[in-house]
Short mmCIF file of N, CA, C and O in Angstrom, two decimals:
data_model
loop_
_atom_site.label_atom_id
_atom_site.label_comp_id
_atom_site.label_asym_id
_atom_site.label_seq_id
_atom_site.Cartn_x
_atom_site.Cartn_y
_atom_site.Cartn_z
N UNK F 1 -66.12 -106.81 -152.98
CA UNK F 1 -65.06 -106.47 -153.88
C UNK F 1 -63.69 -106.71 -153.31
O UNK F 1 -62.73 -106.96 -154.01
N UNK F 2 -63.61 -106.45 -151.96
CA UNK F 2 -62.27 -106.59 -151.32
C UNK F 2 -61.90 -107.97 -150.91
O UNK F 2 -60.81 -108.23 -150.47
N UNK F 3 -62.96 -108.83 -150.93
CA UNK F 3 -62.76 -110.24 -150.46
C UNK F 3 -62.34 -110.29 -148.97
O UNK F 3 -61.48 -111.00 -148.59
N UNK F 4 -62.93 -109.36 -148.22
CA UNK F 4 -62.64 -109.27 -146.79
C UNK F 4 -63.96 -109.34 -146.05
O UNK F 4 -65.00 -108.87 -146.53
N UNK F 5 -63.94 -109.97 -144.89
CA UNK F 5 -65.17 -110.09 -144.10
C UNK F 5 -65.69 -108.74 -143.61
O UNK F 5 -64.97 -107.74 -143.44
N UNK F 6 -66.99 -108.75 -143.35
CA UNK F 6 -67.61 -107.47 -142.86
C UNK F 6 -67.09 -107.09 -141.51
O UNK F 6 -66.86 -105.91 -141.26
N UNK F 7 -66.81 -108.01 -140.63
CA UNK F 7 -66.26 -107.68 -139.33
C UNK F 7 -64.91 -107.01 -139.45
O UNK F 7 -64.60 -106.06 -138.71
N UNK F 8 -64.10 -107.49 -140.35
CA UNK F 8 -62.75 -106.87 -140.59
C UNK F 8 -62.91 -105.40 -141.01
O UNK F 8 -62.16 -104.55 -140.45
N UNK F 9 -63.78 -105.11 -141.87
CA UNK F 9 -63.99 -103.75 -142.35
C UNK F 9 -64.58 -102.87 -141.27
O UNK F 9 -64.09 -101.77 -141.06
N UNK F 10 -65.55 -103.45 -140.53
CA UNK F 10 -66.15 -102.67 -139.43
C UNK F 10 -65.06 -102.32 -138.36
O UNK F 10 -64.99 -101.22 -137.92
N UNK F 11 -64.26 -103.29 -137.97
CA UNK F 11 -63.18 -103.04 -136.99
C UNK F 11 -62.17 -102.05 -137.53
O UNK F 11 -61.64 -101.21 -136.82
N UNK F 12 -61.84 -102.11 -138.80
CA UNK F 12 -60.91 -101.19 -139.41
C UNK F 12 -61.45 -99.76 -139.37
O UNK F 12 -60.69 -98.80 -139.02
N UNK F 13 -62.73 -99.58 -139.73
CA UNK F 13 -63.35 -98.24 -139.68
C UNK F 13 -63.41 -97.71 -138.23
O UNK F 13 -63.08 -96.54 -137.98
N UNK F 14 -63.82 -98.54 -137.31
CA UNK F 14 -63.92 -98.18 -135.90
C UNK F 14 -62.59 -97.83 -135.34
O UNK F 14 -62.39 -96.82 -134.61
N UNK F 15 -61.52 -98.52 -135.76
CA UNK F 15 -60.12 -98.25 -135.33
C UNK F 15 -59.64 -96.93 -135.86
O UNK F 15 -59.06 -96.10 -135.16
N UNK F 16 -59.98 -96.65 -137.18
CA UNK F 16 -59.63 -95.31 -137.76
C UNK F 16 -60.31 -94.22 -137.08
O UNK F 16 -59.72 -93.15 -136.80
N UNK F 17 -61.57 -94.37 -136.81
CA UNK F 17 -62.44 -93.34 -136.09
C UNK F 17 -61.78 -93.07 -134.71
O UNK F 17 -61.65 -91.95 -134.33
N UNK F 18 -61.49 -94.11 -133.97
CA UNK F 18 -60.90 -94.03 -132.69
C UNK F 18 -59.59 -93.29 -132.73
O UNK F 18 -59.31 -92.39 -131.95
N UNK F 19 -58.70 -93.68 -133.70
CA UNK F 19 -57.39 -93.03 -133.81
C UNK F 19 -57.56 -91.53 -134.09
O UNK F 19 -56.91 -90.70 -133.45
N UNK F 20 -58.43 -91.17 -135.00
CA UNK F 20 -58.60 -89.73 -135.38
C UNK F 20 -59.27 -88.93 -134.25
O UNK F 20 -58.87 -87.82 -133.95
N UNK F 21 -60.23 -89.53 -133.58
CA UNK F 21 -60.91 -88.78 -132.50
C UNK F 21 -60.03 -88.61 -131.29
O UNK F 21 -59.94 -87.46 -130.75
N UNK F 22 -59.33 -89.61 -130.87
CA UNK F 22 -58.44 -89.50 -129.71
C UNK F 22 -57.32 -88.54 -130.05
O UNK F 22 -56.91 -87.79 -129.16
N UNK F 23 -56.78 -88.62 -131.20
CA UNK F 23 -55.62 -87.74 -131.53
C UNK F 23 -56.11 -86.27 -131.60
O UNK F 23 -55.40 -85.39 -131.23
N UNK F 24 -57.29 -86.05 -132.14
CA UNK F 24 -57.88 -84.70 -132.22
C UNK F 24 -58.19 -84.23 -130.79
O UNK F 24 -57.99 -83.05 -130.54
N UNK F 25 -58.70 -85.05 -129.91
CA UNK F 25 -59.02 -84.63 -128.55
C UNK F 25 -57.75 -84.10 -127.90
O UNK F 25 -57.79 -83.09 -127.15
N UNK F 26 -56.65 -84.86 -128.04
CA UNK F 26 -55.40 -84.51 -127.39
C UNK F 26 -54.59 -83.47 -128.15
O UNK F 26 -53.60 -83.02 -127.64
N UNK F 27 -55.04 -83.16 -129.34
CA UNK F 27 -54.27 -82.22 -130.23
C UNK F 27 -52.81 -82.61 -130.29
O UNK F 27 -51.90 -81.78 -130.10
N UNK F 28 -52.50 -83.84 -130.57
CA UNK F 28 -51.15 -84.24 -130.59
C UNK F 28 -50.47 -83.72 -131.86
O UNK F 28 -51.09 -83.46 -132.86
N UNK F 29 -49.20 -83.61 -131.74
CA UNK F 29 -48.39 -82.94 -132.86
C UNK F 29 -48.20 -83.98 -133.97
O UNK F 29 -48.49 -85.16 -133.83
N UNK F 30 -47.66 -83.51 -135.12
CA UNK F 30 -47.46 -84.37 -136.26
C UNK F 30 -46.49 -85.49 -135.88
O UNK F 30 -46.71 -86.63 -136.24
N UNK F 31 -45.42 -85.15 -135.17
CA UNK F 31 -44.41 -86.15 -134.78
C UNK F 31 -45.03 -87.25 -133.88
O UNK F 31 -44.79 -88.44 -134.08
N UNK F 32 -45.87 -86.83 -132.89
CA UNK F 32 -46.50 -87.76 -131.98
C UNK F 32 -47.50 -88.65 -132.79
O UNK F 32 -47.53 -89.88 -132.45
N UNK F 33 -48.19 -88.06 -133.68
CA UNK F 33 -49.13 -88.87 -134.54
C UNK F 33 -48.35 -89.90 -135.34
O UNK F 33 -48.77 -91.04 -135.39
N UNK F 34 -47.26 -89.46 -135.96
CA UNK F 34 -46.46 -90.41 -136.76
C UNK F 34 -45.92 -91.52 -135.89
O UNK F 34 -45.91 -92.71 -136.27
N UNK F 35 -45.43 -91.14 -134.68
CA UNK F 35 -44.92 -92.18 -133.78
C UNK F 35 -46.07 -93.19 -133.38
O UNK F 35 -45.81 -94.38 -133.27
N UNK F 36 -47.27 -92.68 -133.27
CA UNK F 36 -48.40 -93.51 -132.88
C UNK F 36 -48.76 -94.50 -133.99
O UNK F 36 -49.11 -95.67 -133.71
N UNK F 37 -48.70 -94.04 -135.20
CA UNK F 37 -49.14 -94.96 -136.31
C UNK F 37 -47.99 -95.79 -136.87
O UNK F 37 -48.22 -96.81 -137.49
N UNK F 38 -46.71 -95.43 -136.58
CA UNK F 38 -45.61 -96.28 -137.02
C UNK F 38 -45.61 -97.61 -136.39
O UNK F 38 -45.24 -98.60 -137.03
N UNK F 39 -46.08 -97.77 -135.13
CA UNK F 39 -46.09 -99.05 -134.47
C UNK F 39 -47.14 -99.95 -135.10
O UNK F 39 -47.17 -101.20 -134.80
N UNK F 40 -48.09 -99.46 -135.93
CA UNK F 40 -49.10 -100.28 -136.45
C UNK F 40 -48.62 -101.10 -137.64
O UNK F 40 -49.30 -102.06 -138.04
N UNK F 41 -47.43 -100.80 -138.19
CA UNK F 41 -46.85 -101.61 -139.26
C UNK F 41 -47.41 -101.31 -140.65
O UNK F 41 -47.24 -102.19 -141.49
N UNK F 42 -47.97 -100.13 -140.88
CA UNK F 42 -48.47 -99.83 -142.17
C UNK F 42 -47.27 -99.33 -143.09
O UNK F 42 -46.22 -98.95 -142.60
N UNK F 43 -47.56 -99.26 -144.36
CA UNK F 43 -46.54 -98.79 -145.27
C UNK F 43 -46.37 -97.26 -145.09
O UNK F 43 -47.14 -96.56 -144.52
N UNK F 44 -45.16 -96.76 -145.56
CA UNK F 44 -44.88 -95.35 -145.45
C UNK F 44 -45.93 -94.52 -146.14
O UNK F 44 -46.30 -93.39 -145.70
N UNK F 45 -46.38 -94.94 -147.33
CA UNK F 45 -47.40 -94.23 -148.09
C UNK F 45 -48.72 -94.11 -147.34
O UNK F 45 -49.33 -93.05 -147.23
N UNK F 46 -49.07 -95.24 -146.73
CA UNK F 46 -50.40 -95.18 -145.86
C UNK F 46 -50.18 -94.28 -144.64
O UNK F 46 -51.09 -93.56 -144.28
N UNK F 47 -48.98 -94.37 -144.05
CA UNK F 47 -48.77 -93.49 -142.86
C UNK F 47 -48.85 -92.02 -143.23
O UNK F 47 -49.40 -91.26 -142.50
N UNK F 48 -48.36 -91.62 -144.42
CA UNK F 48 -48.39 -90.22 -144.85
C UNK F 48 -49.84 -89.90 -145.15
O UNK F 48 -50.29 -88.72 -144.86
N UNK F 49 -50.59 -90.78 -145.74
CA UNK F 49 -52.05 -90.54 -146.03
C UNK F 49 -52.79 -90.31 -144.72
O UNK F 49 -53.65 -89.46 -144.61
N UNK F 50 -52.52 -91.17 -143.70
CA UNK F 50 -53.23 -91.04 -142.42
C UNK F 50 -52.81 -89.70 -141.73
O UNK F 50 -53.67 -89.02 -141.18
N UNK F 51 -51.53 -89.35 -141.79
CA UNK F 51 -51.09 -88.09 -141.24
C UNK F 51 -51.78 -86.90 -141.91
O UNK F 51 -52.24 -85.96 -141.26
N UNK F 52 -51.86 -86.93 -143.22
CA UNK F 52 -52.54 -85.87 -143.96
C UNK F 52 -54.00 -85.79 -143.63
O UNK F 52 -54.58 -84.71 -143.47
N UNK F 53 -54.65 -86.94 -143.51
CA UNK F 53 -56.07 -87.01 -143.14
C UNK F 53 -56.25 -86.41 -141.74
O UNK F 53 -57.21 -85.64 -141.51
N UNK F 54 -55.38 -86.69 -140.85
CA UNK F 54 -55.44 -86.17 -139.44
C UNK F 54 -55.28 -84.62 -139.53
O UNK F 54 -56.04 -83.91 -138.86
N UNK F 55 -54.25 -84.19 -140.23
CA UNK F 55 -53.96 -82.74 -140.25
C UNK F 55 -55.06 -81.92 -140.91
O UNK F 55 -55.38 -80.83 -140.47
N UNK F 56 -55.70 -82.48 -141.92
CA UNK F 56 -56.77 -81.82 -142.64
C UNK F 56 -58.04 -81.74 -141.84
O UNK F 56 -58.84 -80.81 -142.00
N UNK F 57 -58.30 -82.73 -140.97
CA UNK F 57 -59.59 -82.83 -140.32
C UNK F 57 -59.60 -82.64 -138.79
O UNK F 57 -60.67 -82.70 -138.19
N UNK F 58 -58.44 -82.45 -138.19
CA UNK F 58 -58.44 -82.40 -136.70
C UNK F 58 -59.24 -81.27 -136.14
O UNK F 58 -59.94 -81.42 -135.11
N UNK F 59 -59.26 -80.09 -136.73
CA UNK F 59 -60.04 -78.94 -136.21
C UNK F 59 -61.53 -79.22 -136.32
O UNK F 59 -62.32 -78.90 -135.47
N UNK F 60 -61.95 -79.80 -137.50
CA UNK F 60 -63.35 -80.09 -137.69
C UNK F 60 -63.78 -81.22 -136.67
O UNK F 60 -64.89 -81.16 -136.16
N UNK F 61 -62.95 -82.17 -136.47
CA UNK F 61 -63.30 -83.28 -135.49
C UNK F 61 -63.45 -82.68 -134.13
O UNK F 61 -64.39 -83.05 -133.38
N UNK F 62 -62.53 -81.77 -133.72
CA UNK F 62 -62.63 -81.16 -132.40
C UNK F 62 -63.91 -80.33 -132.29
O UNK F 62 -64.61 -80.32 -131.25
N UNK F 63 -64.33 -79.67 -133.38
CA UNK F 63 -65.58 -78.91 -133.31
C UNK F 63 -66.76 -79.81 -133.15
O UNK F 63 -67.63 -79.51 -132.34
N UNK F 64 -66.80 -80.95 -133.88
CA UNK F 64 -67.90 -81.84 -133.75
C UNK F 64 -67.94 -82.51 -132.39
O UNK F 64 -68.99 -82.64 -131.80
N UNK F 65 -66.78 -82.85 -131.86
CA UNK F 65 -66.74 -83.40 -130.50
C UNK F 65 -67.25 -82.41 -129.47
O UNK F 65 -67.89 -82.81 -128.52
N UNK F 66 -66.91 -81.18 -129.66
CA UNK F 66 -67.32 -80.10 -128.69
C UNK F 66 -68.85 -79.95 -128.78
O UNK F 66 -69.51 -79.71 -127.72
N UNK F 67 -69.45 -80.07 -129.96
CA UNK F 67 -70.90 -79.95 -130.06
C UNK F 67 -71.59 -81.19 -129.45
O UNK F 67 -72.72 -81.09 -129.00
N UNK F 68 -70.95 -82.36 -129.57
CA UNK F 68 -71.59 -83.56 -129.02
C UNK F 68 -71.46 -83.75 -127.52
O UNK F 68 -72.15 -84.48 -126.92
N UNK F 69 -70.53 -82.95 -126.92
CA UNK F 69 -70.35 -83.08 -125.46
C UNK F 69 -71.59 -82.64 -124.75
O UNK F 69 -72.20 -81.65 -125.15
N UNK F 70 -71.90 -83.36 -123.66
CA UNK F 70 -73.16 -82.97 -122.95
C UNK F 70 -72.96 -81.64 -122.25
O UNK F 70 -71.91 -81.30 -121.76
N UNK F 71 -74.04 -80.84 -122.26
CA UNK F 71 -74.01 -79.54 -121.55
C UNK F 71 -74.45 -79.81 -120.10
O UNK F 71 -75.60 -80.01 -119.82
N UNK F 72 -73.49 -79.79 -119.20
CA UNK F 72 -73.72 -80.09 -117.82
C UNK F 72 -74.14 -78.80 -117.03
O UNK F 72 -73.66 -77.76 -117.42
N UNK F 73 -74.92 -78.98 -116.08
CA UNK F 73 -75.32 -77.77 -115.25
C UNK F 73 -74.12 -77.23 -114.50
O UNK F 73 -73.22 -77.97 -114.15
N UNK F 74 -74.18 -75.93 -114.21
CA UNK F 74 -73.11 -75.29 -113.45
C UNK F 74 -73.66 -74.75 -112.12
O UNK F 74 -74.86 -74.45 -112.04
N UNK F 75 -72.85 -74.67 -111.13
CA UNK F 75 -73.14 -74.22 -109.81
C UNK F 75 -73.55 -72.69 -109.86
O UNK F 75 -72.90 -71.89 -110.46
N UNK F 76 -74.63 -72.37 -109.12
CA UNK F 76 -75.03 -70.98 -109.00
C UNK F 76 -74.97 -70.52 -107.51
O UNK F 76 -74.27 -69.63 -107.16
N UNK F 77 -75.67 -71.27 -106.66
CA UNK F 77 -75.64 -70.97 -105.19
C UNK F 77 -76.11 -72.17 -104.40
O UNK F 77 -76.65 -73.08 -104.95
N UNK F 78 -75.89 -72.02 -103.12
CA UNK F 78 -76.29 -73.12 -102.19
C UNK F 78 -76.91 -72.48 -100.97
O UNK F 78 -76.40 -71.59 -100.33
N UNK F 79 -78.11 -73.00 -100.58
CA UNK F 79 -78.76 -72.72 -99.38
C UNK F 79 -78.76 -73.94 -98.45
O UNK F 79 -78.96 -75.01 -98.91
N UNK F 80 -78.54 -73.75 -97.19
CA UNK F 80 -78.53 -74.89 -96.34
C UNK F 80 -79.17 -74.62 -94.99
O UNK F 80 -79.33 -73.48 -94.56
N UNK F 81 -79.61 -75.68 -94.30
CA UNK F 81 -80.26 -75.53 -93.01
C UNK F 81 -79.99 -76.82 -92.21
O UNK F 81 -79.98 -77.88 -92.75
N UNK F 82 -79.77 -76.63 -90.89
CA UNK F 82 -79.53 -77.76 -89.98
C UNK F 82 -80.83 -77.92 -89.13
O UNK F 82 -81.29 -77.01 -88.47
N UNK F 83 -81.42 -79.09 -89.26
CA UNK F 83 -82.64 -79.40 -88.52
C UNK F 83 -82.18 -80.50 -87.45
O UNK F 83 -81.45 -81.41 -87.79
N UNK F 84 -82.72 -80.33 -86.24
CA UNK F 84 -82.38 -81.29 -85.22
C UNK F 84 -83.72 -81.65 -84.54
O UNK F 84 -84.45 -80.79 -84.03
N UNK F 85 -84.03 -82.95 -84.53
CA UNK F 85 -85.23 -83.45 -83.77
C UNK F 85 -84.78 -83.84 -82.42
O UNK F 85 -83.96 -84.70 -82.26
N UNK F 86 -85.25 -83.16 -81.42
CA UNK F 86 -84.81 -83.46 -80.02
C UNK F 86 -85.69 -84.44 -79.30
O UNK F 86 -85.23 -85.17 -78.41
N UNK F 87 -86.99 -84.57 -79.66
CA UNK F 87 -87.83 -85.55 -79.00
C UNK F 87 -89.05 -85.84 -79.86
O UNK F 87 -89.34 -85.07 -80.78
N UNK F 88 -89.71 -86.92 -79.58
CA UNK F 88 -90.97 -87.25 -80.27
C UNK F 88 -91.92 -87.80 -79.23
O UNK F 88 -91.55 -87.89 -78.01
N UNK F 89 -93.08 -88.18 -79.60
CA UNK F 89 -94.03 -88.67 -78.62
C UNK F 89 -93.54 -90.00 -77.98
O UNK F 89 -93.75 -90.20 -76.81
N UNK F 90 -92.96 -90.83 -78.75
CA UNK F 90 -92.53 -92.09 -78.24
C UNK F 90 -91.16 -92.04 -77.56
O UNK F 90 -90.89 -92.77 -76.65
N UNK F 91 -90.25 -91.24 -78.08
CA UNK F 91 -88.95 -91.09 -77.48
C UNK F 91 -88.76 -89.66 -76.99
O UNK F 91 -88.71 -88.67 -77.71
N UNK F 92 -88.62 -89.52 -75.64
CA UNK F 92 -88.57 -88.19 -75.08
C UNK F 92 -87.22 -87.55 -75.32
O UNK F 92 -87.10 -86.34 -75.37
N UNK F 93 -86.16 -88.33 -75.31
CA UNK F 93 -84.82 -87.78 -75.43
C UNK F 93 -84.14 -88.44 -76.63
O UNK F 93 -83.75 -89.64 -76.51
N UNK F 94 -84.02 -87.76 -77.70
CA UNK F 94 -83.32 -88.28 -78.85
C UNK F 94 -82.73 -87.06 -79.60
O UNK F 94 -83.29 -85.96 -79.56
N UNK F 95 -81.67 -87.28 -80.26
CA UNK F 95 -81.05 -86.24 -81.03
C UNK F 95 -80.87 -86.80 -82.44
O UNK F 95 -80.17 -87.75 -82.66
N UNK F 96 -81.59 -86.24 -83.38
CA UNK F 96 -81.60 -86.73 -84.76
C UNK F 96 -81.29 -85.53 -85.70
O UNK F 96 -82.25 -84.82 -86.12
N UNK F 97 -80.00 -85.17 -85.98
CA UNK F 97 -79.72 -84.07 -86.84
C UNK F 97 -79.88 -84.43 -88.32
O UNK F 97 -79.64 -85.60 -88.74
N UNK F 98 -80.13 -83.40 -89.11
CA UNK F 98 -80.24 -83.58 -90.59
C UNK F 98 -79.88 -82.24 -91.22
O UNK F 98 -80.25 -81.17 -90.76
N UNK F 99 -79.12 -82.35 -92.28
CA UNK F 99 -78.70 -81.14 -93.05
C UNK F 99 -79.48 -81.13 -94.34
O UNK F 99 -79.44 -82.13 -95.13
N UNK F 100 -80.22 -80.05 -94.57
CA UNK F 100 -80.97 -79.91 -95.79
C UNK F 100 -80.31 -78.82 -96.63
O UNK F 100 -80.01 -77.75 -96.09
N UNK F 101 -80.06 -79.16 -97.90
CA UNK F 101 -79.37 -78.23 -98.82
C UNK F 101 -80.24 -77.99 -100.06
O UNK F 101 -80.84 -78.93 -100.57
N UNK F 102 -80.28 -76.75 -100.50
CA UNK F 102 -80.99 -76.48 -101.78
C UNK F 102 -79.92 -75.97 -102.68
O UNK F 102 -79.32 -74.86 -102.49
N UNK F 103 -79.60 -76.75 -103.74
CA UNK F 103 -78.54 -76.43 -104.69
C UNK F 103 -79.17 -75.82 -105.93
O UNK F 103 -79.95 -76.38 -106.60
N UNK F 104 -78.77 -74.51 -106.23
CA UNK F 104 -79.22 -73.86 -107.40
C UNK F 104 -78.27 -74.02 -108.52
O UNK F 104 -77.03 -73.80 -108.33
N UNK F 105 -78.73 -74.50 -109.66
CA UNK F 105 -77.87 -74.74 -110.80
C UNK F 105 -78.34 -73.96 -112.01
O UNK F 105 -79.51 -73.64 -112.21
N UNK F 106 -77.36 -73.58 -112.91
CA UNK F 106 -77.64 -73.00 -114.19
C UNK F 106 -77.43 -74.00 -115.28
O UNK F 106 -76.40 -74.68 -115.29
N UNK F 107 -78.41 -74.12 -116.19
CA UNK F 107 -78.25 -75.00 -117.35
C UNK F 107 -78.98 -74.41 -118.57
O UNK F 107 -80.22 -74.24 -118.51
N UNK F 108 -78.21 -74.04 -119.55
CA UNK F 108 -78.81 -73.47 -120.76
C UNK F 108 -79.67 -72.30 -120.52
O UNK F 108 -80.82 -72.21 -120.88
N UNK F 109 -79.18 -71.32 -119.70
CA UNK F 109 -79.87 -70.12 -119.42
C UNK F 109 -81.02 -70.30 -118.39
O UNK F 109 -81.69 -69.37 -118.05
N UNK F 110 -81.31 -71.51 -118.02
CA UNK F 110 -82.37 -71.83 -117.09
C UNK F 110 -81.78 -72.09 -115.71
O UNK F 110 -80.69 -72.69 -115.62
N UNK F 111 -82.53 -71.75 -114.69
CA UNK F 111 -82.09 -72.07 -113.28
C UNK F 111 -82.99 -73.15 -112.75
O UNK F 111 -84.21 -73.10 -112.84
N UNK F 112 -82.37 -74.19 -112.18
CA UNK F 112 -83.06 -75.25 -111.52
C UNK F 112 -82.56 -75.35 -110.09
O UNK F 112 -81.45 -74.85 -109.80
N UNK F 113 -83.30 -76.06 -109.27
CA UNK F 113 -82.90 -76.26 -107.89
C UNK F 113 -83.10 -77.69 -107.53
O UNK F 113 -84.07 -78.32 -107.94
N UNK F 114 -82.12 -78.23 -106.80
CA UNK F 114 -82.19 -79.61 -106.25
C UNK F 114 -82.17 -79.54 -104.78
O UNK F 114 -81.34 -78.85 -104.18
N UNK F 115 -83.09 -80.28 -104.09
CA UNK F 115 -83.07 -80.28 -102.64
C UNK F 115 -82.48 -81.63 -102.20
O UNK F 115 -82.89 -82.72 -102.63
N UNK F 116 -81.47 -81.54 -101.32
CA UNK F 116 -80.78 -82.73 -100.87
C UNK F 116 -80.82 -82.68 -99.32
O UNK F 116 -80.75 -81.68 -98.70
N UNK F 117 -80.96 -83.93 -98.74
CA UNK F 117 -80.94 -84.02 -97.30
C UNK F 117 -80.09 -85.17 -96.90
O UNK F 117 -80.14 -86.24 -97.45
N UNK F 118 -79.27 -84.94 -95.88
CA UNK F 118 -78.38 -85.99 -95.39
C UNK F 118 -78.09 -85.78 -93.91
O UNK F 118 -78.40 -84.73 -93.34
N UNK F 119 -77.52 -86.79 -93.35
CA UNK F 119 -77.07 -86.67 -91.95
C UNK F 119 -75.65 -86.09 -91.91
O UNK F 119 -74.92 -86.22 -92.87
N UNK F 120 -75.22 -85.52 -90.78
CA UNK F 120 -73.92 -84.93 -90.72
C UNK F 120 -72.71 -85.88 -91.00
O UNK F 120 -71.73 -85.51 -91.54
N UNK F 121 -72.86 -87.16 -90.56
CA UNK F 121 -71.75 -88.10 -90.77
C UNK F 121 -71.57 -88.34 -92.28
O UNK F 121 -70.41 -88.36 -92.71
N UNK F 122 -72.60 -88.51 -93.03
CA UNK F 122 -72.49 -88.70 -94.46
C UNK F 122 -71.94 -87.43 -95.11
O UNK F 122 -71.14 -87.51 -96.04
N UNK F 123 -72.37 -86.32 -94.66
CA UNK F 123 -71.87 -85.02 -95.23
C UNK F 123 -70.36 -84.92 -95.00
O UNK F 123 -69.58 -84.51 -95.86
N UNK F 124 -69.94 -85.25 -93.78
CA UNK F 124 -68.49 -85.19 -93.49
C UNK F 124 -67.68 -86.13 -94.36
O UNK F 124 -66.62 -85.84 -94.87
N UNK F 125 -68.25 -87.33 -94.58
CA UNK F 125 -67.58 -88.33 -95.48
C UNK F 125 -67.54 -87.79 -96.90
O UNK F 125 -66.45 -87.88 -97.53
N UNK F 126 -68.57 -87.15 -97.34
CA UNK F 126 -68.56 -86.56 -98.70
C UNK F 126 -67.52 -85.45 -98.83
O UNK F 126 -66.82 -85.37 -99.78
N UNK F 127 -67.42 -84.60 -97.80
CA UNK F 127 -66.44 -83.56 -97.77
C UNK F 127 -65.01 -84.14 -97.86
O UNK F 127 -64.16 -83.65 -98.63
N UNK F 128 -64.73 -85.17 -97.09
CA UNK F 128 -63.42 -85.80 -97.11
C UNK F 128 -63.10 -86.38 -98.48
O UNK F 128 -62.00 -86.23 -98.99
N UNK F 129 -64.03 -87.03 -99.11
CA UNK F 129 -63.82 -87.54 -100.45
C UNK F 129 -63.56 -86.46 -101.46
O UNK F 129 -62.66 -86.61 -102.28
N UNK F 130 -64.29 -85.32 -101.37
CA UNK F 130 -64.07 -84.28 -102.30
C UNK F 130 -62.66 -83.58 -102.06
O UNK F 130 -61.97 -83.23 -103.00
N UNK F 131 -62.31 -83.41 -100.81
CA UNK F 131 -60.99 -82.89 -100.50
C UNK F 131 -59.88 -83.79 -100.97
O UNK F 131 -58.85 -83.33 -101.53
N UNK F 132 -60.07 -85.10 -100.89
CA UNK F 132 -59.12 -86.06 -101.38
C UNK F 132 -58.97 -85.96 -102.87
O UNK F 132 -57.89 -85.96 -103.44
N UNK F 133 -60.12 -85.79 -103.60
CA UNK F 133 -60.11 -85.67 -105.03
C UNK F 133 -59.38 -84.36 -105.46
O UNK F 133 -58.62 -84.37 -106.41
N UNK F 134 -59.66 -83.34 -104.69
CA UNK F 134 -58.95 -82.05 -105.01
C UNK F 134 -57.46 -82.16 -104.78
O UNK F 134 -56.63 -81.62 -105.54
N UNK F 135 -57.06 -82.90 -103.72
CA UNK F 135 -55.60 -83.14 -103.47
C UNK F 135 -54.99 -83.91 -104.60
O UNK F 135 -53.82 -83.65 -104.93
N UNK F 136 -55.71 -84.91 -105.14
CA UNK F 136 -55.18 -85.66 -106.22
C UNK F 136 -55.00 -84.89 -107.53
O UNK F 136 -54.16 -85.11 -108.33
N UNK F 137 -55.94 -83.89 -107.69
CA UNK F 137 -55.80 -83.04 -108.88
C UNK F 137 -54.55 -82.23 -108.84
O UNK F 137 -54.14 -81.72 -109.92
N UNK F 138 -53.96 -81.98 -107.72
CA UNK F 138 -52.75 -81.23 -107.61
C UNK F 138 -51.51 -82.02 -107.93
O UNK F 138 -50.40 -81.44 -108.00
N UNK F 139 -51.61 -83.32 -108.08
CA UNK F 139 -50.50 -84.17 -108.39
C UNK F 139 -50.06 -83.98 -109.85
O UNK F 139 -50.90 -83.58 -110.68
N UNK F 140 -48.79 -84.17 -110.14
CA UNK F 140 -48.24 -83.95 -111.49
C UNK F 140 -48.91 -84.80 -112.50
O UNK F 140 -49.18 -84.35 -113.65
N UNK F 141 -49.20 -86.07 -112.14
CA UNK F 141 -49.81 -86.98 -113.12
C UNK F 141 -51.17 -86.45 -113.59
O UNK F 141 -51.48 -86.42 -114.80
N UNK F 142 -52.00 -86.03 -112.66
CA UNK F 142 -53.33 -85.51 -113.00
C UNK F 142 -53.20 -84.15 -113.75
O UNK F 142 -53.99 -83.90 -114.73
N UNK F 143 -52.26 -83.37 -113.40
CA UNK F 143 -52.08 -82.07 -114.12
C UNK F 143 -51.72 -82.34 -115.61
O UNK F 143 -52.18 -81.68 -116.50
N UNK F 144 -50.92 -83.34 -115.83
CA UNK F 144 -50.47 -83.72 -117.14
C UNK F 144 -51.69 -84.17 -118.00
O UNK F 144 -51.90 -83.79 -119.13
N UNK F 145 -52.56 -85.00 -117.35
CA UNK F 145 -53.75 -85.50 -118.03
C UNK F 145 -54.71 -84.34 -118.38
O UNK F 145 -55.25 -84.24 -119.47
N UNK F 146 -54.94 -83.47 -117.42
CA UNK F 146 -55.84 -82.35 -117.66
C UNK F 146 -55.31 -81.43 -118.71
O UNK F 146 -56.03 -80.93 -119.58
N UNK F 147 -53.97 -81.18 -118.74
CA UNK F 147 -53.38 -80.32 -119.76
C UNK F 147 -53.57 -80.93 -121.11
O UNK F 147 -53.84 -80.23 -122.11
N UNK F 148 -53.47 -82.22 -121.24
CA UNK F 148 -53.61 -82.95 -122.56
C UNK F 148 -55.10 -82.97 -122.97
O UNK F 148 -55.34 -83.10 -124.19
N UNK F 149 -56.00 -82.91 -122.04
CA UNK F 149 -57.43 -82.93 -122.42
C UNK F 149 -57.81 -81.61 -123.08
O UNK F 149 -58.81 -81.63 -123.89
N UNK F 150 -57.18 -80.56 -122.78
CA UNK F 150 -57.59 -79.21 -123.37
C UNK F 150 -57.11 -79.22 -124.77
O UNK F 150 -57.44 -79.22 -125.75
#
């Protein structure tokens, strides 16, 4: 009926869905939404219709997106142990350290446990990477992103 290709309609619908979901995720204001769609070159009437569509449905879209989000496990406790192998039958003098950790997690009212084992050098590297990530979270750019995600 529209004399338009299927791909054009599919891309248009996907673009509209993307516009509404991203705008709803960020809870952008009416002015920011209008600024975002003005650059698309639509008519004023269509821009008003898109704005009204966004305002009418943003809370429902956020609710649906919240339900679709994966429920990730949360930290409960950690048990750890340091094991050191000092010798074996073939090697009389060797030092082979290993750190064994039992990570207890909560997920949907259930408790699970994961057992992890690593050498101290890998554990130190992991700690450095996590500390670097925490340091980056304190930067203004990351704070702005996290604030907009809520």
